[in-house]
PDB file of C-alpha atoms and ligand atoms in Angstrom:
ATOM      1  CA  MET F   1      40.005  18.021   6.061  1.00 44.00           C
ATOM      2  CA  LEU F   2      39.204  14.681   7.013  1.00 49.00           C
ATOM      3  CA  THR F   3      37.844  12.611   4.040  1.00 52.00           C
ATOM      4  CA  LEU F   4      35.734   9.589   5.009  1.00 57.00           C
ATOM      5  CA  GLU F   5      36.392   6.418   3.387  1.00 63.00           C
ATOM      6  CA  ARG F   6      33.420   5.445   1.214  1.00 71.00           C
ATOM      7  CA  GLU F   7      31.501   2.306   1.781  1.00 72.00           C
ATOM      8  CA  LEU F   8      31.349   0.418  -1.586  1.00 80.00           C
ATOM      9  CA  LEU F   9      29.396  -2.571  -2.038  1.00 87.00           C
ATOM     10  CA  ASP F  10      29.969  -5.265  -4.905  1.00 90.00           C
ATOM     11  CA  ASP F  11      28.003  -6.075  -7.640  1.00 90.00           C
ATOM     12  CA  LEU F  12      27.165  -9.608  -6.303  1.00 93.00           C
ATOM     13  CA  GLU F  13      25.913  -8.207  -2.800  1.00 93.00           C
ATOM     14  CA  VAL F  14      23.914  -5.492  -4.504  1.00 94.00           C
ATOM     15  CA  GLY F  15      22.345  -7.969  -6.961  1.00 94.00           C
ATOM     16  CA  GLU F  16      21.096 -10.161  -4.328  1.00 96.00           C
ATOM     17  CA  LEU F  17      19.791  -7.015  -2.361  1.00 96.00           C
ATOM     18  CA  ALA F  18      17.898  -5.939  -5.536  1.00 95.00           C
ATOM     19  CA  VAL F  19      16.308  -9.424  -5.751  1.00 96.00           C
ATOM     20  CA  GLU F  20      15.610  -9.368  -1.942  1.00 97.00           C
ATOM     21  CA  TYR F  21      14.053  -5.763  -1.887  1.00 97.00           C
ATOM     22  CA  ASP F  22      12.261  -5.871  -5.381  1.00 95.00           C
ATOM     23  CA  PRO F  23       8.882  -6.885  -3.603  1.00 96.00           C
ATOM     24  CA  ARG F  24       9.365  -4.537  -0.702  1.00 97.00           C
ATOM     25  CA  ASP F  25       7.631  -1.281  -0.225  1.00 97.00           C
ATOM     26  CA  PRO F  26       9.506   2.020  -0.733  1.00 98.00           C
ATOM     27  CA  GLU F  27       9.617   2.547   2.998  1.00 98.00           C
ATOM     28  CA  GLU F  28      11.532  -0.477   3.392  1.00 98.00           C
ATOM     29  CA  VAL F  29      14.155   0.205   0.826  1.00 98.00           C
ATOM     30  CA  LEU F  30      14.538   3.647   2.604  1.00 98.00           C
ATOM     31  CA  GLU F  31      14.905   2.295   5.973  1.00 98.00           C
ATOM     32  CA  TRP F  32      17.634  -0.090   4.664  1.00 97.00           C
ATOM     33  CA  ALA F  33      19.560   2.563   3.023  1.00 97.00           C
ATOM     34  CA  ILE F  34      19.388   4.799   5.966  1.00 97.00           C
ATOM     35  CA  ARG F  35      20.462   2.053   8.363  1.00 96.00           C
ATOM     36  CA  ARG F  36      23.064   0.769   6.107  1.00 96.00           C
ATOM     37  CA  PHE F  37      24.801   3.726   5.044  1.00 96.00           C
ATOM     38  CA  GLY F  38      23.861   6.218   7.969  1.00 96.00           C
ATOM     39  CA  VAL F  39      21.849   9.730   7.574  1.00 96.00           C
ATOM     40  CA  GLU F  40      25.264  11.480   6.792  1.00 96.00           C
ATOM     41  CA  ARG F  41      26.001   9.509   3.955  1.00 96.00           C
ATOM     42  CA  PHE F  42      22.694   9.087   2.245  1.00 97.00           C
ATOM     43  CA  GLY F  43      20.655  11.692   0.551  1.00 98.00           C
ATOM     44  CA  ILE F  44      17.689  12.030  -1.659  1.00 98.00           C
ATOM     45  CA  ILE F  45      18.165  13.906  -4.990  1.00 97.00           C
ATOM     46  CA  THR F  46      14.968  15.525  -6.174  1.00 97.00           C
ATOM     47  CA  SER F  47      13.797  18.079  -8.560  1.00 95.00           C
ATOM     48  CA  PHE F  48      10.614  18.252  -6.174  1.00 97.00           C
ATOM     49  CA  GLN F  49       8.577  16.364  -8.936  1.00 95.00           C
ATOM     50  CA  ALA F  50       5.751  14.075  -7.250  1.00 96.00           C
ATOM     51  CA  ASP F  51       7.986  11.036  -6.688  1.00 96.00           C
ATOM     52  CA  GLY F  52      10.555  12.881  -5.019  1.00 97.00           C
ATOM     53  CA  CYS F  53       8.070  14.681  -2.737  1.00 98.00           C
ATOM     54  CA  ALA F  54       6.462  11.308  -1.732  1.00 98.00           C
ATOM     55  CA  LEU F  55       9.981   9.946  -0.987  1.00 98.00           C
ATOM     56  CA  ILE F  56      11.001  13.016   0.933  1.00 98.00           C
ATOM     57  CA  ASP F  57       7.864  12.506   3.402  1.00 98.00           C
ATOM     58  CA  MET F  58       8.638   8.592   3.546  1.00 98.00           C
ATOM     59  CA  ALA F  59      12.167   9.216   4.812  1.00 98.00           C
ATOM     60  CA  HIS F  60      11.572  11.928   6.832  1.00 98.00           C
ATOM     61  CA  GLN F  61       9.132   9.618   8.783  1.00 97.00           C
ATOM     62  CA  ILE F  62      11.820   7.296   8.989  1.00 97.00           C
ATOM     63  CA  HIS F  63      14.832   9.893  10.130  1.00 97.00           C
ATOM     64  CA  ARG F  64      13.986  13.490  10.835  1.00 97.00           C
ATOM     65  CA  LYS F  65      17.369  14.520   9.655  1.00 97.00           C
ATOM     66  CA  VAL F  66      17.305  12.892   6.341  1.00 97.00           C
ATOM     67  CA  ARG F  67      19.422  14.813   3.643  1.00 98.00           C
ATOM     68  CA  VAL F  68      17.548  16.389   0.721  1.00 98.00           C
ATOM     69  CA  ILE F  69      19.520  17.573  -2.172  1.00 98.00           C
ATOM     70  CA  THR F  70      18.374  19.610  -5.331  1.00 98.00           C
ATOM     71  CA  ILE F  71      20.090  21.274  -8.229  1.00 97.00           C
ATOM     72  CA  ASP F  72      19.440  24.753  -9.219  1.00 98.00           C
ATOM     73  CA  THR F  73      20.485  24.783 -12.813  1.00 97.00           C
ATOM     74  CA  GLY F  74      19.990  28.827 -12.828  1.00 98.00           C
ATOM     75  CA  ARG F  75      17.250  28.398 -15.364  1.00 98.00           C
ATOM     76  CA  MET F  76      14.662  27.218 -13.099  1.00 97.00           C
ATOM     77  CA  PRO F  77      10.940  28.730 -12.886  1.00 97.00           C
ATOM     78  CA  GLN F  78      10.080  30.793  -9.794  1.00 97.00           C
ATOM     79  CA  GLU F  79       7.717  27.821  -8.537  1.00 97.00           C
ATOM     80  CA  GLN F  80      10.780  25.778  -8.146  1.00 97.00           C
ATOM     81  CA  TYR F  81      12.191  27.980  -5.436  1.00 97.00           C
ATOM     82  CA  ASP F  82       8.961  28.244  -3.950  1.00 97.00           C
ATOM     83  CA  ILE F  83       8.667  24.387  -3.570  1.00 98.00           C
ATOM     84  CA  ILE F  84      11.889  24.217  -1.990  1.00 98.00           C
ATOM     85  CA  ASP F  85      10.776  26.826   0.842  1.00 98.00           C
ATOM     86  CA  ASP F  86       7.556  24.992   1.319  1.00 97.00           C
ATOM     87  CA  PHE F  87       9.562  21.837   2.268  1.00 98.00           C
ATOM     88  CA  ARG F  88      11.773  23.762   4.486  1.00 98.00           C
ATOM     89  CA  ALA F  89       8.824  24.989   6.338  1.00 97.00           C
ATOM     90  CA  ARG F  90       6.730  21.895   6.359  1.00 97.00           C
ATOM     91  CA  TYR F  91       9.805  19.395   7.346  1.00 97.00           C
ATOM     92  CA  GLY F  92      12.121  21.662   9.073  1.00 97.00           C
ATOM     93  CA  ILE F  93      14.751  20.390   6.880  1.00 96.00           C
ATOM     94  CA  GLU F  94      17.686  22.262   5.115  1.00 95.00           C
ATOM     95  CA  VAL F  95      17.541  21.645   1.543  1.00 97.00           C
ATOM     96  CA  GLU F  96      20.971  21.421  -0.082  1.00 98.00           C
ATOM     97  CA  VAL F  97      21.095  23.359  -3.062  1.00 98.00           C
ATOM     98  CA  PHE F  98      23.833  22.659  -5.529  1.00 98.00           C
ATOM     99  CA  SER F  99      24.633  25.159  -8.524  1.00 98.00           C
ATOM    100  CA  PRO F 100      26.521  24.871 -11.351  1.00 98.00           C
ATOM    101  CA  ASP F 101      30.253  26.239 -11.578  1.00 97.00           C
ATOM    102  CA  THR F 102      30.067  29.877 -12.596  1.00 97.00           C
ATOM    103  CA  GLU F 103      33.071  29.830 -14.719  1.00 96.00           C
ATOM    104  CA  ALA F 104      31.922  26.838 -17.021  1.00 96.00           C
ATOM    105  CA  VAL F 105      28.488  28.427 -17.357  1.00 97.00           C
ATOM    106  CA  GLU F 106      30.286  31.610 -18.468  1.00 97.00           C
ATOM    107  CA  THR F 107      32.679  29.913 -20.780  1.00 96.00           C
ATOM    108  CA  MET F 108      29.845  28.055 -22.213  1.00 96.00           C
ATOM    109  CA  THR F 109      27.265  30.660 -22.817  1.00 97.00           C
ATOM    110  CA  ARG F 110      29.892  32.989 -24.450  1.00 96.00           C
ATOM    111  CA  ARG F 111      30.907  30.112 -26.777  1.00 95.00           C
ATOM    112  CA  HIS F 112      27.512  28.831 -27.812  1.00 96.00           C
ATOM    113  CA  GLY F 113      24.917  31.720 -26.410  1.00 97.00           C
ATOM    114  CA  VAL F 114      22.381  31.471 -23.395  1.00 97.00           C
ATOM    115  CA  ASN F 115      20.005  29.472 -25.493  1.00 97.00           C
ATOM    116  CA  LEU F 116      22.400  26.870 -26.911  1.00 96.00           C
ATOM    117  CA  PHE F 117      20.021  24.019 -25.956  1.00 95.00           C
ATOM    118  CA  ARG F 118      17.771  25.046 -29.119  1.00 94.00           C
ATOM    119  CA  GLN F 119      20.664  24.846 -31.553  1.00 94.00           C
ATOM    120  CA  SER F 120      21.236  21.029 -31.465  1.00 91.00           C
ATOM    121  CA  VAL F 121      20.761  18.102 -29.401  1.00 89.00           C
ATOM    122  CA  GLU F 122      24.535  17.941 -28.535  1.00 90.00           C
ATOM    123  CA  LYS F 123      24.491  21.544 -27.230  1.00 92.00           C
ATOM    124  CA  ARG F 124      21.390  20.498 -25.133  1.00 93.00           C
ATOM    125  CA  MET F 125      23.381  17.932 -23.764  1.00 91.00           C
ATOM    126  CA  LEU F 126      26.083  20.121 -23.232  1.00 94.00           C
ATOM    127  CA  CYS F 127      24.061  22.565 -21.126  1.00 96.00           C
ATOM    128  CA  CYS F 128      22.627  19.763 -19.184  1.00 94.00           C
ATOM    129  CA  HIS F 129      25.906  18.328 -18.303  1.00 94.00           C
ATOM    130  CA  VAL F 130      27.285  21.851 -17.117  1.00 96.00           C
ATOM    131  CA  ARG F 131      24.209  22.705 -15.370  1.00 97.00           C
ATOM    132  CA  LYS F 132      22.930  19.474 -13.997  1.00 95.00           C
ATOM    133  CA  VAL F 133      25.350  16.710 -14.187  1.00 94.00           C
ATOM    134  CA  LEU F 134      28.524  18.438 -12.781  1.00 95.00           C
ATOM    135  CA  PRO F 135      26.820  19.867  -9.720  1.00 96.00           C
ATOM    136  CA  LEU F 136      25.192  16.424  -9.151  1.00 96.00           C
ATOM    137  CA  ASN F 137      28.619  14.710  -9.428  1.00 95.00           C
ATOM    138  CA  ARG F 138      29.720  17.360  -6.719  1.00 96.00           C
ATOM    139  CA  ALA F 139      26.753  16.589  -4.604  1.00 96.00           C
ATOM    140  CA  LEU F 140      27.320  12.826  -4.749  1.00 96.00           C
ATOM    141  CA  ARG F 141      31.111  13.063  -3.544  1.00 94.00           C
ATOM    142  CA  ASP F 142      30.218  12.800  -0.057  1.00 92.00           C
ATOM    143  CA  LEU F 143      27.522  10.296  -0.120  1.00 96.00           C
ATOM    144  CA  ASP F 144      27.910   6.497  -0.343  1.00 96.00           C
ATOM    145  CA  CYS F 145      23.970   6.238  -1.459  1.00 97.00           C
ATOM    146  CA  TRP F 146      21.495   8.232  -3.058  1.00 97.00           C
ATOM    147  CA  ALA F 147      17.808   7.987  -3.773  1.00 97.00           C
ATOM    148  CA  THR F 148      15.821   9.245  -6.660  1.00 96.00           C
ATOM    149  CA  GLY F 149      12.152   8.988  -7.348  1.00 94.00           C
ATOM    150  CA  LEU F 150      12.508   7.374 -10.848  1.00 93.00           C
ATOM    151  CA  ARG F 151       9.818   4.821 -11.564  1.00 93.00           C
ATOM    152  CA  ARG F 152       9.897   2.044 -14.392  1.00 92.00           C
ATOM    153  CA  ASP F 153       6.862   3.174 -16.412  1.00 86.00           C
ATOM    154  CA  GLN F 154       8.139   6.933 -16.721  1.00 77.00           C
ATOM    155  CA  TRP F 155      10.086   6.323 -19.965  1.00 71.00           C
ATOM    156  CA  ALA F 156      11.847   3.359 -22.059  1.00 71.00           C
ATOM    157  CA  THR F 157      15.138   4.199 -20.670  1.00 72.00           C
ATOM    158  CA  ARG F 158      13.761   3.856 -17.038  1.00 76.00           C
ATOM    159  CA  ALA F 159      12.154   0.259 -17.804  1.00 80.00           C
ATOM    160  CA  ASN F 160      14.826  -1.723 -16.414  1.00 86.00           C
ATOM    161  CA  ILE F 161      15.654   0.189 -13.093  1.00 91.00           C
ATOM    162  CA  ARG F 162      16.052  -1.786 -10.033  1.00 94.00           C
ATOM    163  CA  LYS F 163      15.121  -0.775  -6.462  1.00 97.00           C
ATOM    164  CA  ILE F 164      18.693  -0.980  -5.480  1.00 97.00           C
ATOM    165  CA  GLU F 165      21.476  -0.748  -7.908  1.00 95.00           C
ATOM    166  CA  LEU F 166      25.368   0.139  -8.050  1.00 94.00           C
ATOM    167  CA  ASP F 167      26.111   3.345  -9.548  1.00 93.00           C
ATOM    168  CA  HIS F 168      28.966   2.961 -11.951  1.00 90.00           C
ATOM    169  CA  ASP F 169      28.635   6.441 -13.142  1.00 88.00           C
ATOM    170  CA  HIS F 170      29.345   7.819  -9.590  1.00 90.00           C
ATOM    171  CA  GLY F 171      32.206   5.784  -8.331  1.00 90.00           C
ATOM    172  CA  GLY F 172      30.203   2.630  -7.712  1.00 93.00           C
ATOM    173  CA  ILE F 173      28.358   3.972  -4.931  1.00 95.00           C
ATOM    174  CA  VAL F 174      24.639   2.715  -4.278  1.00 96.00           C
ATOM    175  CA  LYS F 175      21.739   4.110  -6.137  1.00 96.00           C
ATOM    176  CA  ILE F 176      18.118   3.375  -4.604  1.00 97.00           C
ATOM    177  CA  ASN F 177      14.896   3.737  -6.816  1.00 97.00           C
ATOM    178  CA  PRO F 178      12.487   2.865  -4.136  1.00 98.00           C
ATOM    179  CA  LEU F 179       9.311   3.862  -6.229  1.00 97.00           C
ATOM    180  CA  ALA F 180      10.785   1.795  -9.106  1.00 96.00           C
ATOM    181  CA  ASP F 181       7.473  -0.260  -9.462  1.00 95.00           C
ATOM    182  CA  TRP F 182       4.879   2.263  -8.507  1.00 96.00           C
ATOM    183  CA  THR F 183       2.345   3.792 -10.829  1.00 94.00           C
ATOM    184  CA  GLU F 184       2.040   7.576 -11.385  1.00 92.00           C
ATOM    185  CA  GLU F 185      -1.517   7.022  -9.588  1.00 95.00           C
ATOM    186  CA  GLU F 186       0.002   5.347  -6.516  1.00 97.00           C
ATOM    187  CA  VAL F 187       2.356   8.324  -6.108  1.00 97.00           C
ATOM    188  CA  TRP F 188      -0.494  10.820  -6.123  1.00 97.00           C
ATOM    189  CA  ASP F 189      -2.555   8.668  -3.785  1.00 98.00           C
ATOM    190  CA  TYR F 190       0.386   8.849  -1.289  1.00 98.00           C
ATOM    191  CA  LEU F 191       0.761  12.627  -1.818  1.00 98.00           C
ATOM    192  CA  ARG F 192      -2.995  13.197  -0.868  1.00 98.00           C
ATOM    193  CA  GLU F 193      -3.036  10.896   1.999  1.00 98.00           C
ATOM    194  CA  TYR F 194       0.068  12.419   3.831  1.00 98.00           C
ATOM    195  CA  HIS F 195      -0.877  16.038   2.755  1.00 97.00           C
ATOM    196  CA  VAL F 196       2.557  16.615   1.064  1.00 98.00           C
ATOM    197  CA  PRO F 197       3.313  19.709  -0.401  1.00 97.00           C
ATOM    198  CA  ILE F 198       2.706  19.586  -4.265  1.00 97.00           C
ATOM    199  CA  HIS F 199       4.851  21.473  -6.702  1.00 96.00           C
ATOM    200  CA  PRO F 200       2.736  24.315  -7.988  1.00 96.00           C
ATOM    201  CA  LEU F 201       3.202  23.810 -11.703  1.00 95.00           C
ATOM    202  CA  TYR F 202       1.173  20.483 -11.628  1.00 94.00           C
ATOM    203  CA  ALA F 203      -1.727  22.644 -11.349  1.00 94.00           C
ATOM    204  CA  GLN F 204      -0.723  24.340 -14.554  1.00 92.00           C
ATOM    205  CA  GLY F 205      -0.658  21.227 -16.585  1.00 89.00           C
ATOM    206  CA  PHE F 206       3.056  20.475 -16.292  1.00 90.00           C
ATOM    207  CA  ASN F 207       3.604  16.657 -15.534  1.00 87.00           C
ATOM    208  CA  SER F 208       7.461  16.558 -15.343  1.00 84.00           C
ATOM    209  CA  LEU F 209       9.281  19.438 -14.028  1.00 89.00           C
ATOM    210  CA  GLY F 210      12.523  21.059 -15.075  1.00 92.00           C
ATOM    211  CA  CYS F 211      14.097  23.945 -16.581  1.00 96.00           C
ATOM    212  CA  LEU F 212      11.754  26.883 -17.602  1.00 95.00           C
ATOM    213  CA  PRO F 213      12.847  26.843 -21.540  1.00 96.00           C
ATOM    214  CA  CYS F 214      13.224  22.995 -21.851  1.00 95.00           C
ATOM    215  CA  THR F 215       9.747  22.170 -20.140  1.00 93.00           C
ATOM    216  CA  ARG F 216       6.042  22.403 -21.283  1.00 92.00           C
ATOM    217  CA  PRO F 217       2.534  21.195 -20.280  1.00 90.00           C
ATOM    218  CA  VAL F 218       1.521  17.826 -21.750  1.00 85.00           C
ATOM    219  CA  ALA F 219      -2.029  16.820 -22.684  1.00 83.00           C
ATOM    220  CA  GLU F 220      -3.836  14.503 -20.577  1.00 80.00           C
ATOM    221  CA  GLY F 221      -2.783  11.034 -21.100  1.00 78.00           C
ATOM    222  CA  GLU F 222       0.436  12.109 -22.970  1.00 79.00           C
ATOM    223  CA  PRO F 223       3.460  10.534 -21.546  1.00 77.00           C
ATOM    224  CA  SER F 224       5.225  12.939 -18.997  1.00 72.00           C
ATOM    225  CA  ARG F 225       8.544  13.078 -20.693  1.00 74.00           C
ATOM    226  CA  ASN F 226       7.079  14.496 -23.838  1.00 81.00           C
ATOM    227  CA  GLY F 227       6.964  17.883 -22.151  1.00 84.00           C
ATOM    228  CA  ARG F 228      10.854  17.847 -22.106  1.00 85.00           C
ATOM    229  CA  TRP F 229      12.707  18.989 -25.084  1.00 87.00           C
ATOM    230  CA  TRP F 230       9.847  18.565 -27.404  1.00 88.00           C
ATOM    231  CA  TRP F 231      11.479  20.260 -30.326  1.00 86.00           C
ATOM    232  CA  GLU F 232      14.204  17.377 -30.496  1.00 85.00           C
ATOM    233  CA  SER F 233      13.459  14.112 -32.487  1.00 81.00           C
ATOM    234  CA  ASN F 234      15.220  10.856 -32.082  1.00 75.00           C
ATOM    235  CA  ALA F 235      16.980  11.977 -28.859  1.00 75.00           C
ATOM    236  CA  PRO F 236      16.811  10.495 -25.473  1.00 74.00           C
ATOM    237  CA  LYS F 237      14.501  12.566 -23.170  1.00 71.00           C
ATOM    238  CA  GLU F 238      17.241  12.516 -20.470  1.00 71.00           C
ATOM    239  CA  CYS F 239      19.866  14.671 -19.125  1.00 76.00           C
ATOM    240  CA  GLY F 240      22.539  12.488 -18.097  1.00 72.00           C
ATOM    241  CA  MET F 241      21.650  12.541 -14.548  1.00 79.00           C
ATOM    242  CA  HIS F 242      20.351   9.018 -14.371  1.00 71.00           C
ATOM    243  CA  CYS F 243      22.403   7.511 -17.291  1.00 64.00           C
ATOM    244  CA  SER F 244      25.535   8.464 -18.998  1.00 63.00           C
ATOM    245  CA  ILE F 245      24.822   9.909 -22.503  1.00 57.00           C
ATOM    246  CA  GLU F 246      27.616   9.645 -24.867  1.00 56.00           C
ATOM    247  CA  THR F 247      27.224  11.184 -28.287  1.00 55.00           C
ATOM    248  CA  GLY F 248      30.920  12.129 -28.885  1.00 55.00           C
ATOM    249  CA  GLY F 249      29.332  15.391 -29.842  1.00 58.00           C
ATOM    250  CA  PHE F 250      29.762  17.259 -26.630  1.00 65.00           C
ATOM    251  CA  GLU F 251      32.202  15.456 -24.512  1.00 67.00           C
ATOM    252  CA  HIS F 252      35.229  17.339 -26.090  1.00 69.00           C
ATOM    253  CA  GLU F 253      33.220  20.631 -25.545  1.00 70.00           C
ATOM    254  CA  VAL F 254      32.885  19.742 -21.765  1.00 75.00           C
ATOM    255  CA  ALA F 255      36.769  19.137 -21.727  1.00 73.00           C
ATOM    256  CA  ALA F 256      37.352  22.274 -23.291  1.00 72.00           C
ATOM    257  CA  ILE F 257      34.996  24.404 -20.887  1.00 74.00           C
ATOM    258  CA  LEU F 258      36.528  22.879 -17.840  1.00 71.00           C
ATOM    259  CA  GLY F 259      39.961  22.888 -18.903  1.00 68.00           C
ATOM    260  CA  ASN F 260      42.552  20.110 -18.753  1.00 47.00           C
ATOM    261  CA  GLY F 261      41.732  19.530 -14.997  1.00 45.00           C
ATOM    262  CA  HIS F 262      38.257  18.598 -15.914  1.00 47.00           C
ATOM    263  CA  ARG F 263      36.732  19.790 -12.512  1.00 48.00           C
ATOM    264  CA  ASN F 264      33.363  18.384 -11.937  1.00 50.00           C
TER     265      ASN F 264
HETATM  266 FE1  LIG Y   1      19.912  23.529 -19.962  1.00 62.98          FE
HETATM  267 FE2  LIG Y   1      17.485  22.814 -20.888  1.00 62.98          FE
HETATM  268 FE3  LIG Y   1      19.064  20.966 -19.720  1.00 62.98          FE
HETATM  269 FE4  LIG Y   1      18.172  22.981 -18.140  1.00 62.98          FE
HETATM  270  S1  LIG Y   1      16.962  21.405 -19.287  1.00 62.98           S
HETATM  271  S2  LIG Y   1      20.430  22.112 -18.100  1.00 62.98           S
HETATM  272  S3  LIG Y   1      18.124  24.740 -19.752  1.00 62.98           S
HETATM  273  S4  LIG Y   1      19.496  22.153 -21.662  1.00 62.98           S
END
């Protein structure tokens, strides 16, 4: 099979681009990425939260064939599958759904049980690693640039994200966060203005969407990430998809579950 050589940028170039594009609108950042890398080597990775949905709409207006990629962890609520279908129907796009490695999931659940995420922070991160991070790594293998709906005001770990970054956790490809300086209100204004499909769980009080057993509604005014892994204290409200989390507690388990070859 022909493997395309990746187009990698260096830190200096990306640093300059980050400064140049920081005051620009999300559409300009998306346009730059699609033009620079081509629609085949660029993808939006989304869980269909409001931010990601706005990005899809913007990108689709720039290029009808924009790639939309999502991770099906195997623990998603039915509404997650419904919103995927809504986007397929509305935009006429293929949504690329990546799933975890069956063997890795089976080994993990045989060792620790199907609800291992309740046992400790390390086991929750192990589950996120097997079900989310590894499929993401696979999805990113044939991309030179990916887009996320991350915003700086979502959580402390996201406060310093730039609109254009180098993603050293994924081979030095480019990661863009076009909505970095948007507020939640701006995202919702956009969705209403362009009649973008909205994930049905928002109407039930959810404000951050994810796996069924690890996500719950939050009270009005409460930070949205509070609805994730609410039983944990002093643990990052991150799953490792957007920043590497090293605790020393689960990495050896990942290696054991995946074998010496460490498939990812
Ligand atoms: Fe596992 Fe929960 Fe992470 Fe989903 S969010 S991958 S169920 S720990």
